[in-house]
Structures are given as structure tokens and as C-alpha cells.
Coordinates of C-alpha atoms in Angstrom, one line a residue:
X1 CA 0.1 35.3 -15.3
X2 CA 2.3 33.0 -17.3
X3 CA 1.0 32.1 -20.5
X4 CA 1.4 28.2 -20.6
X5 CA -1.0 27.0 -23.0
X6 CA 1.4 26.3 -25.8
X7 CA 3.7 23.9 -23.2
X8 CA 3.1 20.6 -25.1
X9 CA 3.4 17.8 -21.8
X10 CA 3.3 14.0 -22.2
X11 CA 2.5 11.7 -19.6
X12 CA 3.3 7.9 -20.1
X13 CA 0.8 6.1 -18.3
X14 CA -2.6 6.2 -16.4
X15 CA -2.2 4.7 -13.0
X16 CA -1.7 6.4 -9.5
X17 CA 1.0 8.0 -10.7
X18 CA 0.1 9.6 -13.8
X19 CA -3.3 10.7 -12.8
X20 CA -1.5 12.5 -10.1
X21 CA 0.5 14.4 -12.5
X22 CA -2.0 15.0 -15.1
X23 CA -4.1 16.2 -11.9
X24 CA -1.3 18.7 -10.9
X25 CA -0.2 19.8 -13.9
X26 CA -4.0 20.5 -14.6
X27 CA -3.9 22.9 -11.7
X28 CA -1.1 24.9 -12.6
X29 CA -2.8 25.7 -15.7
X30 CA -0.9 23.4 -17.9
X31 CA -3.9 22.5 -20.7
X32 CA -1.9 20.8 -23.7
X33 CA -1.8 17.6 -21.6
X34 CA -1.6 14.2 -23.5
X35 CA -1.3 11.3 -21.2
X36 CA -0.7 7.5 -23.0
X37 CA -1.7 4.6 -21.4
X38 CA -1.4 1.0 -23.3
X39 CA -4.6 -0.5 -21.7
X40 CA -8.2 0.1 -22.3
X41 CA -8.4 2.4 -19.0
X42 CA -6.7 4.5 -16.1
X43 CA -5.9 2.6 -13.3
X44 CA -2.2 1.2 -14.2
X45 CA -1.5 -2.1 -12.3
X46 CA -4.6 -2.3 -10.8
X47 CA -6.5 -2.4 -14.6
X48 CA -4.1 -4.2 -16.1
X49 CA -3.8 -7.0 -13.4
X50 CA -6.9 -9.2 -12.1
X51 CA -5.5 -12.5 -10.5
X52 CA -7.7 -13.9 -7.4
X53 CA -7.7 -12.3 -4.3
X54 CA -5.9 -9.4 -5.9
X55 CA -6.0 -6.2 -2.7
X56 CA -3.9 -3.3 -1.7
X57 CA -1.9 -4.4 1.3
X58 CA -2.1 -0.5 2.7
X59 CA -4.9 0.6 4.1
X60 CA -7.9 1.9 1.8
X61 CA -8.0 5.6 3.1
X62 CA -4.7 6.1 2.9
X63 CA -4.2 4.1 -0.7
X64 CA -6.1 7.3 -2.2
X65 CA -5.2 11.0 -3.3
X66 CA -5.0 13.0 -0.3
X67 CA -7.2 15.5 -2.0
X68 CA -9.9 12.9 -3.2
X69 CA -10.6 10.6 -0.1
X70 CA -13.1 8.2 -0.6
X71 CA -15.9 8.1 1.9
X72 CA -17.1 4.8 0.3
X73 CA -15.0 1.8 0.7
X74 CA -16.1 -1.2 1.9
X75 CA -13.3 -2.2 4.2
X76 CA -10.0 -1.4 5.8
X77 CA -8.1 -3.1 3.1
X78 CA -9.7 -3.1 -0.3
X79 CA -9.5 -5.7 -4.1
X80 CA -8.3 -4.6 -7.0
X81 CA -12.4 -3.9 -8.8
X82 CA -12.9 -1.1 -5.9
X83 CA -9.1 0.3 -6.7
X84 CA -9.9 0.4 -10.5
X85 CA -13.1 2.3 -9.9
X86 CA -11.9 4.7 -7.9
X87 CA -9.0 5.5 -9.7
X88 CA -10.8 5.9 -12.9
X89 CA -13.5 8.2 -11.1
X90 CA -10.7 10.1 -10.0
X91 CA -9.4 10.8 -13.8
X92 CA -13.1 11.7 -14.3
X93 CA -13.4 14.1 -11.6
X94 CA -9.6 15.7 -12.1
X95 CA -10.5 16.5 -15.6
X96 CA -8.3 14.2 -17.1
X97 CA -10.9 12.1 -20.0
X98 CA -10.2 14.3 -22.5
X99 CA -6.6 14.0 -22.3
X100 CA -6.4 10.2 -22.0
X101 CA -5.4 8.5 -24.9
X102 CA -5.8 4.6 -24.6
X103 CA -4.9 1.7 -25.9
X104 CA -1.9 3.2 -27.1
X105 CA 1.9 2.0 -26.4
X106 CA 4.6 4.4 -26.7
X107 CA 7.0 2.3 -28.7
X108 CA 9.9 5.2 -28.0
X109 CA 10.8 8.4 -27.0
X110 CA 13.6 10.7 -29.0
X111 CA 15.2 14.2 -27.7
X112 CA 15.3 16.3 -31.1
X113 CA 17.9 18.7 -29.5
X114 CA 15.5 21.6 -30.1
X115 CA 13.8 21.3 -26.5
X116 CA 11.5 18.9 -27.8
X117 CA 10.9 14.7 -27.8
X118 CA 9.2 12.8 -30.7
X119 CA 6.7 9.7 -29.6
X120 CA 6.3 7.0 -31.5
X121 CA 3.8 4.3 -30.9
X122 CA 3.7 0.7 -31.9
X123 CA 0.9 1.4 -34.5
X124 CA 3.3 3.7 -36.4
X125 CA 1.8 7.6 -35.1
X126 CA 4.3 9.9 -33.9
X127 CA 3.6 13.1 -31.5
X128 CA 5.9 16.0 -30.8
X129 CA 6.5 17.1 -26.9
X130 CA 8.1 19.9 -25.2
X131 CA 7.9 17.7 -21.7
X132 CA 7.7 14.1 -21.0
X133 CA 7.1 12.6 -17.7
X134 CA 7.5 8.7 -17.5
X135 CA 4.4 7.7 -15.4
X136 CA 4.8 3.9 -16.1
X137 CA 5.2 2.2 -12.9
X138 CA 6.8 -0.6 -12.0
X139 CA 4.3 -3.9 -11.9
X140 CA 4.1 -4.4 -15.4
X141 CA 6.5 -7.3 -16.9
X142 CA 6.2 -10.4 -15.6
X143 CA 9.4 -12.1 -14.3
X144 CA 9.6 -15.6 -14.9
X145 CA 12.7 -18.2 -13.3
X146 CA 15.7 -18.7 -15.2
X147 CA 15.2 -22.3 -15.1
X148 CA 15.4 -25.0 -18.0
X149 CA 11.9 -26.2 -19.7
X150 CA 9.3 -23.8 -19.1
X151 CA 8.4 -24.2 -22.9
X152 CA 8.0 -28.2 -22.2
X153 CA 5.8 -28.2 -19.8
X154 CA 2.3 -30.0 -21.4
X155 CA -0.1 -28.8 -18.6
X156 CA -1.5 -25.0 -19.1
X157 CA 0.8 -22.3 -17.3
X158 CA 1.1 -18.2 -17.0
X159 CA 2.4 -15.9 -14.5
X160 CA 0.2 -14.7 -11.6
X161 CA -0.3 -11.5 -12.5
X162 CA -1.4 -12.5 -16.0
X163 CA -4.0 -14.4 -15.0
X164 CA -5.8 -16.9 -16.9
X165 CA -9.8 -17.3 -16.6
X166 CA -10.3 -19.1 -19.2
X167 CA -9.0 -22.2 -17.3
X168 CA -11.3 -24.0 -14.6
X169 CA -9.4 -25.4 -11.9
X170 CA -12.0 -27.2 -10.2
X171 CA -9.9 -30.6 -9.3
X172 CA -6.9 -29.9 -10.7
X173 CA -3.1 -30.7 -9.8
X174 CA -1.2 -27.1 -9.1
X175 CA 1.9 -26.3 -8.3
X176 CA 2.3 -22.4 -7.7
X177 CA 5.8 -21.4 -8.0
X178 CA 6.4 -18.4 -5.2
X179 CA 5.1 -17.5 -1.4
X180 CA 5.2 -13.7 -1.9
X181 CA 2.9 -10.9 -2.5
X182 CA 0.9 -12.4 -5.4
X183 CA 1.2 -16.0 -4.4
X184 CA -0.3 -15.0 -0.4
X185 CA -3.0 -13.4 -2.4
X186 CA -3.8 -16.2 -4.5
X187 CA -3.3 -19.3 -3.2
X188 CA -6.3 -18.9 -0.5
X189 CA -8.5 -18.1 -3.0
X190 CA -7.9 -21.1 -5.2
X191 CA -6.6 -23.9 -2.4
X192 CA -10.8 -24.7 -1.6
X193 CA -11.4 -25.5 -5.5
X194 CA -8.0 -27.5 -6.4
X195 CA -7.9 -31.0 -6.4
X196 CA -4.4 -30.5 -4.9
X197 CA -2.3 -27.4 -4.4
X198 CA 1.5 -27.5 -3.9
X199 CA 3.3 -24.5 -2.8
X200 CA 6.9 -24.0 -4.0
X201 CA 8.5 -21.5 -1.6
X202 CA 12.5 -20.7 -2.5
X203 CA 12.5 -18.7 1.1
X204 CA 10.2 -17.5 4.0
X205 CA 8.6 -13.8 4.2
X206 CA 7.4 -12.2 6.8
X207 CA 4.0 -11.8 6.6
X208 CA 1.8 -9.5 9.4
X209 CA -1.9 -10.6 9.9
X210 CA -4.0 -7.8 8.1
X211 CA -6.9 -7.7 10.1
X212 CA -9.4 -7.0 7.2
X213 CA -12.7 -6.1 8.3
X214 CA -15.6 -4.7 6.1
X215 CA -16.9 -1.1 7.5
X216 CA -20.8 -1.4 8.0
X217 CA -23.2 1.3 6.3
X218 CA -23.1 2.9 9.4
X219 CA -19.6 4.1 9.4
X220 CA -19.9 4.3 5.8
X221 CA -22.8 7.4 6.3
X222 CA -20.2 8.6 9.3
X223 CA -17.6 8.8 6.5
X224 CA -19.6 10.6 3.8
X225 CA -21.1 12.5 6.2
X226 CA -17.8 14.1 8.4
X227 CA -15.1 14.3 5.5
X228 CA -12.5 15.2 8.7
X229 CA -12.7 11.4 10.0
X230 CA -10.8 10.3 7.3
X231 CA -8.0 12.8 7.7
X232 CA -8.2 11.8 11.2
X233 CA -8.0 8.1 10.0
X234 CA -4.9 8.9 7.4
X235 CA -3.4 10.9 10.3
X236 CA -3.6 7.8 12.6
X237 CA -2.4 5.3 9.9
X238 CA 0.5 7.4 9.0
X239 CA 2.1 7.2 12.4
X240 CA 1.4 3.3 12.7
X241 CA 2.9 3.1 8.8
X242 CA 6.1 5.3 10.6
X243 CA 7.0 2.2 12.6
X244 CA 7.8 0.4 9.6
X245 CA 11.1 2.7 9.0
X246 CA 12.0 1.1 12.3
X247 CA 11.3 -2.2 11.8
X248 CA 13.7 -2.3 8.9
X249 CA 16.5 0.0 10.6
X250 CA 19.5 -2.4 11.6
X251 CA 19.6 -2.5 15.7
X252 CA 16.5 -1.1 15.8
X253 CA 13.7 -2.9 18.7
X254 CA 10.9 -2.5 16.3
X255 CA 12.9 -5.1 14.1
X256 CA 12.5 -7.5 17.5
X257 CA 8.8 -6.6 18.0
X258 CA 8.0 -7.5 14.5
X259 CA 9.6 -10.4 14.0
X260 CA 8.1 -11.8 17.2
X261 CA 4.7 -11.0 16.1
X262 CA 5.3 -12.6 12.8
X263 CA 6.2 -15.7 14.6
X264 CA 3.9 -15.9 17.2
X265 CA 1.7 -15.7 13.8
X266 CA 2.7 -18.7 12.8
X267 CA 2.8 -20.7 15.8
X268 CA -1.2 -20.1 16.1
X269 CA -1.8 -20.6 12.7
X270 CA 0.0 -23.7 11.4
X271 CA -0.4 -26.6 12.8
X272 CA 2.8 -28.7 11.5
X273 CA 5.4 -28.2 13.1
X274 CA 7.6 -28.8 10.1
X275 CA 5.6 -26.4 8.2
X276 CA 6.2 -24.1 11.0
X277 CA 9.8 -24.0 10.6
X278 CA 9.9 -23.8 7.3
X279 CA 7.7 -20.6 7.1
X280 CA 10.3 -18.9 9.9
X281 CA 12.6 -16.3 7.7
X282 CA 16.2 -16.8 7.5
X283 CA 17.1 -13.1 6.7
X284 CA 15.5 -10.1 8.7
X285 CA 12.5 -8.3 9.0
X286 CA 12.8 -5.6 5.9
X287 CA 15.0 -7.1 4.2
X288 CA 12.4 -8.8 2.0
X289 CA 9.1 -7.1 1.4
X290 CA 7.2 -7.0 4.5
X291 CA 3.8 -8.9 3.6
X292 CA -0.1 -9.2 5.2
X293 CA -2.4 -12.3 4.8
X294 CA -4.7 -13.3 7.2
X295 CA -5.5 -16.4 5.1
X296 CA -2.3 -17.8 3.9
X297 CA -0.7 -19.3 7.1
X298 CA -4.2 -21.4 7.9
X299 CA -4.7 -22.4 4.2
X300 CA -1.3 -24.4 4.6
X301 CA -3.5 -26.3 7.3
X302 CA -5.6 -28.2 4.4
X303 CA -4.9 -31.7 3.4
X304 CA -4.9 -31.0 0.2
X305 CA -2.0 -28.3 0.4
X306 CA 2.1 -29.3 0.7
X307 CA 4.8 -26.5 1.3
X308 CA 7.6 -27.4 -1.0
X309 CA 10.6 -25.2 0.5
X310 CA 12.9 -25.4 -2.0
X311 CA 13.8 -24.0 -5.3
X312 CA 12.5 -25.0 -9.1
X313 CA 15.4 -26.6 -10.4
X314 CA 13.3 -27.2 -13.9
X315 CA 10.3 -28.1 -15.4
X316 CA 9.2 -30.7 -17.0
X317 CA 6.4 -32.3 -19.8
X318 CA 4.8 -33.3 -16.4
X319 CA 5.7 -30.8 -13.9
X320 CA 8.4 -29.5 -11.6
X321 CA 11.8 -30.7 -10.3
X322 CA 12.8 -29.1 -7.1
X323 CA 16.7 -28.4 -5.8
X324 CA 16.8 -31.7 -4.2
X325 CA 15.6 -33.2 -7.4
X326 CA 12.0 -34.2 -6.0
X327 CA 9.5 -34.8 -9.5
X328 CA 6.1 -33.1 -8.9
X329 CA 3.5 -33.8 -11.1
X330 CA 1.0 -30.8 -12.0
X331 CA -1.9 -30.2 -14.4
X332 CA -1.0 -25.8 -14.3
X333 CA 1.7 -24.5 -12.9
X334 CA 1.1 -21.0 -11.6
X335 CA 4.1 -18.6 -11.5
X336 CA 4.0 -16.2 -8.8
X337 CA 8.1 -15.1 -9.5
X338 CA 7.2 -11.2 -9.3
X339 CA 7.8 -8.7 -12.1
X340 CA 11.2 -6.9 -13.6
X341 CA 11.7 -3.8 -11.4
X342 CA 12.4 -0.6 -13.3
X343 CA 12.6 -2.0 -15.8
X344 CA 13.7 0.6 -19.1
X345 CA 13.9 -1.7 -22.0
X346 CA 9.9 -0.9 -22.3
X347 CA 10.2 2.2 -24.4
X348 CA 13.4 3.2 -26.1
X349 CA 14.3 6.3 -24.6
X350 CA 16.8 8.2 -26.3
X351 CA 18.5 11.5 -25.1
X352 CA 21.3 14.1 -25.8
X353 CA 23.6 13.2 -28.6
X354 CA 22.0 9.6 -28.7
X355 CA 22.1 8.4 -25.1
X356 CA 20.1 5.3 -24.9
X357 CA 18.0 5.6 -20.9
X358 CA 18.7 1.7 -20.9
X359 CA 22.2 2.1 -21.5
X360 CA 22.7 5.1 -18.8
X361 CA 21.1 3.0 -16.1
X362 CA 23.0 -0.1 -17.1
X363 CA 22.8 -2.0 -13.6
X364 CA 22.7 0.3 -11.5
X365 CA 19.6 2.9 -11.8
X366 CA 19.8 6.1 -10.7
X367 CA 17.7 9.6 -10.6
X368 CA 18.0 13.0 -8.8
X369 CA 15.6 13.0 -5.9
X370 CA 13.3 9.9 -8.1
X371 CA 12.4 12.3 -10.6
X372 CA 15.3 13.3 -13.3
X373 CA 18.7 12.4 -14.8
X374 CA 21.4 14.0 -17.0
X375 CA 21.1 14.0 -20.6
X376 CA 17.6 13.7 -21.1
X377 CA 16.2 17.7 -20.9
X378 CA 12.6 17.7 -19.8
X379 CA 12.1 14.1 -19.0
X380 CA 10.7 13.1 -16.1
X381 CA 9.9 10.2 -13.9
X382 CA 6.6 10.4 -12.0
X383 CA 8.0 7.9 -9.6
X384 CA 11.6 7.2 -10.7
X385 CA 15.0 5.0 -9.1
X386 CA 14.9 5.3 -5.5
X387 CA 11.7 7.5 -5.3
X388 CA 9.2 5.0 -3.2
X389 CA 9.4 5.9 0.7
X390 CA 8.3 2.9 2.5
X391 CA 6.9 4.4 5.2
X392 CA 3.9 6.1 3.2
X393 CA 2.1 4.9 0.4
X394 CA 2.3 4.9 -3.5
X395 CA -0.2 8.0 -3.4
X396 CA 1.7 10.2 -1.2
X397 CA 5.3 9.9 -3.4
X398 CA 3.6 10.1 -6.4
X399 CA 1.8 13.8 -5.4
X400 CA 4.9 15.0 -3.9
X401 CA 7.0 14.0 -7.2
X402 CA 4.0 15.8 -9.3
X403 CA 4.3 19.0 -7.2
X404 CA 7.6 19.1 -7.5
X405 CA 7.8 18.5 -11.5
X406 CA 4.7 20.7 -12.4
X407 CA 6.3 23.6 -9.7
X408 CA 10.0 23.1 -11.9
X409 CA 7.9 23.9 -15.3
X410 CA 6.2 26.9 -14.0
X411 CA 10.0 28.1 -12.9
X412 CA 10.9 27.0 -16.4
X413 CA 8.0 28.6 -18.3
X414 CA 9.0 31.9 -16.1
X415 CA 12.6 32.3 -17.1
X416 CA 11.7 31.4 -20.8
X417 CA 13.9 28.1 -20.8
X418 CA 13.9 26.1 -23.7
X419 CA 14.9 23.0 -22.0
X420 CA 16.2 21.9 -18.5
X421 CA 18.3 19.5 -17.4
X422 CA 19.7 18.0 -13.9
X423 CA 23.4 19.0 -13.8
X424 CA 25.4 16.0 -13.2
X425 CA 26.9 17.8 -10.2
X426 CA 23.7 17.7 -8.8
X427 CA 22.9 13.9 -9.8
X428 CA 26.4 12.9 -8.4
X429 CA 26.0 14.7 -5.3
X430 CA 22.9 13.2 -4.3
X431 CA 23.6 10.0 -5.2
X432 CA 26.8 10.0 -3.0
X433 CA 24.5 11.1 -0.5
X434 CA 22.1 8.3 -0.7
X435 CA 24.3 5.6 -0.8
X436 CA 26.2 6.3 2.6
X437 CA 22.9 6.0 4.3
X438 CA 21.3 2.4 2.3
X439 CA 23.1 0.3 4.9
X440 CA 21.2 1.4 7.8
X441 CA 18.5 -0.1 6.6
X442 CA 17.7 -4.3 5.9
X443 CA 16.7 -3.9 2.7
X444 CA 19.9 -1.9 1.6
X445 CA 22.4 -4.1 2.9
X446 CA 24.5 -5.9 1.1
X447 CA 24.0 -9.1 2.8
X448 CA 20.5 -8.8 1.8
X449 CA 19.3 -10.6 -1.3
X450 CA 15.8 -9.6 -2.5
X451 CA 14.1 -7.8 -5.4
X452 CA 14.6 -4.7 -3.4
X453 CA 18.4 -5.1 -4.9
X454 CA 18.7 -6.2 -8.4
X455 CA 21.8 -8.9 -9.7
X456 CA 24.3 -6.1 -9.3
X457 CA 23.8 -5.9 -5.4
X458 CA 22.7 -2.3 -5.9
X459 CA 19.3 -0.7 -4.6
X460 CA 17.5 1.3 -6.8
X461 CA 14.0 1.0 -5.6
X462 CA 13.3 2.8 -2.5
X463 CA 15.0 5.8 -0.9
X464 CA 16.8 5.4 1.9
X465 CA 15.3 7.6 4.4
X466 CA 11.4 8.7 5.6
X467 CA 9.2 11.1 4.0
X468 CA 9.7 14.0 6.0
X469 CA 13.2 13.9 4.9
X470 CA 12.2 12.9 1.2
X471 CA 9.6 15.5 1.2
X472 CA 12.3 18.3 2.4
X473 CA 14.9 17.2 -0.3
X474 CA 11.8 17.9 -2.9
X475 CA 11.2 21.4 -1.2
X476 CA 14.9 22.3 -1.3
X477 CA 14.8 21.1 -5.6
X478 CA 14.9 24.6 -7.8
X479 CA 16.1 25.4 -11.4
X480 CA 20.0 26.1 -9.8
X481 CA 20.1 22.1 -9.7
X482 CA 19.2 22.4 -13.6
X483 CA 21.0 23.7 -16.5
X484 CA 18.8 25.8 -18.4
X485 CA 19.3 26.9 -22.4

């Protein structure tokens, strides 16, 4: 057996993705395992963020480890307080406490040519690692609209996702900048205690009933009690979650059958018909995140609710401005604007021969097979450019990436590497590869304008393809695609 103890590994970050690693990497016998997170807990987004109505729009069972299902959730589609739990009972259970350490931001990350990377944190400690794997996710900064005076405004204001308790809204004047994932979340939650709630919507989304219904204790005990119904559930809800590569394949009938749903949606739902036009989509299904409410389509209905559709021009002392210069008075403004995707200005990564990480993805990110790039030896992304299949969930990437790291380091350990490193061959080949196939898809077009494709027009986010064929790129990986010293 392969002596690995004196491997030193970091992981950056506690959320699905890192627990999954540290969990691996536990398993292949890899003990000296450090893994960072900057908040008080593991559990990633779903610790850090805690706006109302916060919930997982994929389905409980199969938002979970597949090795750590979870007999015990309440419903088909759970909030963010059940997510957190679970997560952090899964560090528990994995083994991971003793390796957490919290409250603690990696301020950046420096190759020391030797095979190793020095950590600093913002407090001024610095660490020494023989492997690094970026486990930091991608819902963490808050993006905010390049618009003029959102320091004037008088009223109180934050981003969605940095939600502020502290202020009652009982009565109040609100204006929530956004109609996407957080803002469909948020703004049936808040709409019955609002004095009057104006939604600012730039452009329509798609958005799928989700059919949330709580399980009774009955199927709970079913669930505990035959640990195969939930692979049989996962099983089910992976071949429903399959039909989504259709839906956002170009000339594909699923695209149709969507859309029509998504309509017919709205035509029971709202009852204005000007509303109801201005909540149809102008671009197709995929090429904006697909989204579930079952709420937000009949919360429009209240009188105390107005659909702006139109952009924020600025904001004001008093409020808003809209593109057709409409004043709107408000008391909070909520920003529901999203986050900054992949987004490497967070740590300062430096690597061979002082390449900055920032600097080598400039605008148009880039990884081989979402989990490496050239000249940074032994880093890794847990989830990195182009390394999200959106026909699966977060969970199932996020194993198959920690498989496929953890089995690279036992190859490494075995052949007595130093350090190892993607060739660029490699990099360049795959990436070739990649981008012939992102305009079969909505999302990867270039006529499509979404956070799925950042100011450059490329698309770093998801991988073009489904997970069978992700999963058999990661099977094909070895140390032949990595120069070894």
C-alpha cells in the first residue's frame, strides 16, 4: 500500500463541493486534509445565504450525496435550514470535523516551484500544501447593476442574497430589482406583509410549476425503512432531469413542449392580460436559467403588486428610474441582480513563474474536463469552468470531479511525482473540442444573452454535453494528460 500520509491537501471551501472531496480523499487514505471555509460552518451557499423562501429548485433526494441519501426530508423540494443541516451532518458523518477550519478566508494562494503552494489568510497565518483543490463555488459575490446612484438612495437597500433581518417590512414601499431565481423565491414570501411591492423585471424567464408537496410520516418511515426507494426515486428523477438536455437543444420538440407548458402556466395563473404578456419570454427555453415557482405567477395577482418590465435606468434619494424614465418611489429596494460567476479575483492565485489565475482566465475561463489548467501544478477545481452538467445536479458533478482528482493523486503518489500539471496540449485540445459543440445548445449560442455567457459572449459555466458523456471524458482522464517532474 502507498504510504500517503505525508501528502499535505488543501481544500478551499465547505459546501457540496468540498465535503465531497474531503469525503473522497478521506477514502483513499489521504489523512493530512485541511479544508478552509470563511463562514462559521459547512454548508457553502446554503450557510452563507438565508433570504426568504430560500429552496433547492432540484428535487431533495437527488440534491444529496449519492452515498448519503436522506430518508428524512420533509418534501419533494426542500429550504435552505433542512439543506444546511444535512450538509453539515454529512461533514460529521464523512469524518471531516477535525479537518474543518472555519472562519477562516484564504487571502491567496502561491506555487513555491518546489511542488508545494503557501496559503495565506486575511488574519496574517500562512500554511504550506503539496495539493490545493479550489472548492469555492460559485454563489458567493453579489452582483449589483451598473447603474448610476445606488449610494444615494435614502431608503434601506442590500442584495437578495445578503439578506437583511434586521429590517421589518410590515407596510412598507419595495421595489425588488430582478424576476429570477432569488427574486421568484422571495417576492411570495414578502408580497402578503408589504405595504406595496413593485417588481422590476429587465426580461421574462421561464419558470415550470414545482409542484412542492410535503411527504407525510408515513412515507417518511417507508423511506427510512427501505433505503432502495430512494435509489428508485433518484433513478426516476434522473430520467425526468434527462429531458432538460432536450429542452435546451436547438430544434429539439422538448424545447416546444416546454415552452408550451410554461405558457399555459401563465395563462391560468395571471389574471391581466398585460401582465400575461409581459411575463411571456422573448429568447428560448434554455437559453436563460430554467426556473420553478408555484407562487410567483399568482402573487402578481395581488393589488398590492405592479410588474415593472423594464430596466433600472438609476436610482435615486427616493427610489428608482426605469428605461422609460418612469420615478418609483420606495422605502427598500431589494436587489435580486444574481452573483459574479467564477469569479477568481476572490483569492489571488498565483502559479508557475508568477502566473496570476485571474490573469490566465482573463474573459474567457477555461479548465481541462472542469477540474485543472496549465501552470498551476497540483491545483484543482472541485467544480471548475465548464464543469456543471445541467442535466444532473450539483451533487453528482461534484463526486465525479472528487473521484477523479483523489484517483489522479493516488497515480501521482504511485509514480513518486513531485508535481503535476495539465499539458497545454491537453487543455487546447479539449477546449477545441468543447467549443464546436456549445452552439447546439440555447444557452451556448451566441445570440443568447444570459449569465450563462459572461460580457465577452463566451460560456464558461456549463459543459456542453450530458453526464454520461462528461462522466466518460473523466474516466478516460490519466497522468499521460499531465506532465509529471
Amino acid at each position: 500500500m502507498i504510504d500517503k500520509l505525508n501528502l499535505r491537501i488543501a481544500v478551499i471551501g465547505a459546501g457540496p463541493a468540498g465535503i465531497a472531496a474531503g469525503r473522497e480523499l478521506l477514502q483513499r487514505g489521504f489523512s493530512d486534509l485541511t479544508i478552509f471555509d470563511s463562514l462559521s460552518a459547512p454548508g457553502g451557499t446554503w450557510h452563507l445565504h438565508s433570504y426568504p423562501g430560500l429552496a433547492c429548485d432540484v428535487w431533495a433526494h437527488s440534491y444529496s450525496f449519492s452515498y448519503a441519501p436522506n430518508p428524512n426530508w420533509s418534501a419533494n423540494f426542500v429550504e435552505q435550514p433542512e439543506i444546511q443541516a444535512y450538509l453539515a451532518e454529512c461533514a460529521t458523518v464523512f469524518g471531516l470535523d477535525p479537518h474543518l477550519i472555519l472562519n477562516t478566508h484564504i487571502e491567496s494562494a502561491d506555487y513555491q516551484g518546489d511542488g508545494t503552494w503557501q496559503l495565506q489568510t486575511r488574519t496574517g497565518e500562512s500554511y504550506v500544501f503539496d495539493i490545493v483543490i479550489n472548492a469555492m463555488g460559485n454563489q458567493h459575490t453579489p452582483r449589483f447593476p451598473d447603474v448610476p446612484g445606488l449610494d444615494l438612495f435614502l431608503g434601506d437597500s442590500w442584495h437578495g442574497t445578503r439578506w437583511n433581518h434586521d429590517v421589518d417590512l410590515t407596510g412598507k414601499r419595495v421595489v425588488v430589482v430582478g424576476s429570477a431565481a432569488s427574486a421568484v423565491q422571495i417576492i411570495p414570501e414578502i408580497a402578503p406583509k408589504v405595504g406595496h411591492l413593485t417588481v422590476l423585471q429587465r426580461s421574462a424567464n421561464w419558470i415550470m410549476p414545482r409542484g412542492r408537496k410535503f411527504y407525510t410520516q408515513r412515507q417518511i418511515h417507508r423511506a427510512r425503512r427501505y433505503p432502495a426507494l430512494i435509489k428508485l426515486i433518484r433513478k426516476w428523477q434522473r430520467l425526468l432531469m434527462g429531458q432538460v438536455e432536450y429542452a435546451v437543444t436547438k430544434g429539439h420538440k422538448r424545447m416546444g413542449q416546454f415552452e408550451s407548458r410554461v405558457l399555459r402556466f401563465i395563462d391560468r395563473t395571471v389574471d391581466d392580460p398585460v401582465t400575461r404578456k409581459a411575463l411571456v419570454p422573448s429568447t428560448p427555453y434554455g437559453c436563460q436559467r430554467g426556473l420553478v415557482s408555484d407562487d410567483f405567477y399568482p402573487t402578481l395577482n395581488r393589488p398590492n403588486v405592479d410588474l415593472v418590465a423594464s430596466a433600472l435606468e438609476e436610482v435615486t434619494p427616493s427610489g428608482i428610474v426605469t428605461a422609460e424614465k418612469r420615478a418609483i418611489e420606495a422605502d427598500i429596494i431589494i436587489y435580486c441582480t444574481g452573483y459574479r460567476i467564477l469569479d477568481f479575483d476572490r483569492i489571488k492565485v498565483t502559479g508557475v513563474s508568477g502566473t496570476s489565475m485571474a490573469d490566465a482566465m482573463g474573459d474567457n475561463p477555461r479548465a481541462h474536463k472542469g477540474i485543472a489548467v496549465p501552470d498551476f501544478p497540483n491545483y484543482f477545481f472541485a467544480v471548475g469552468p465548464n464543469g456543471l452538467v445541467l442535466n444532473v445536479s450539483y451533487f453528482v458533478t461534484a463526486e465525479q470531479n472528487a473521484e477523479t482528482i483523489a484517483r489522479l493523486l493516488v497515480e501521482k503518489e504511485a509514480g513518486n511525482a513531485k508535481a503535476i500539471e495539465v499539458k497545454k496540449t491537453a487543455f487546447d485540445e479539449y477546449n477545441e473540442w468543447m467549443a464546436d459543440r456549445f452552439g447546439r445548445f440555447t444557452w451556448g449560442a451566441s445570440d443568447c444573452h444570459s449569465y450563462y455567457r459572461n460580457a465577452a459572449g463566451h460560456a464558461p459555466f456549463l459543459f456542453p454535453g450530458n453526464f454520461k458523456e462528461y462522466k466518460g471524458l473523466h474516466e478516460e482522464i490519466s497522468l499521460e494528460d499531465y506532465n509529471t517532474t
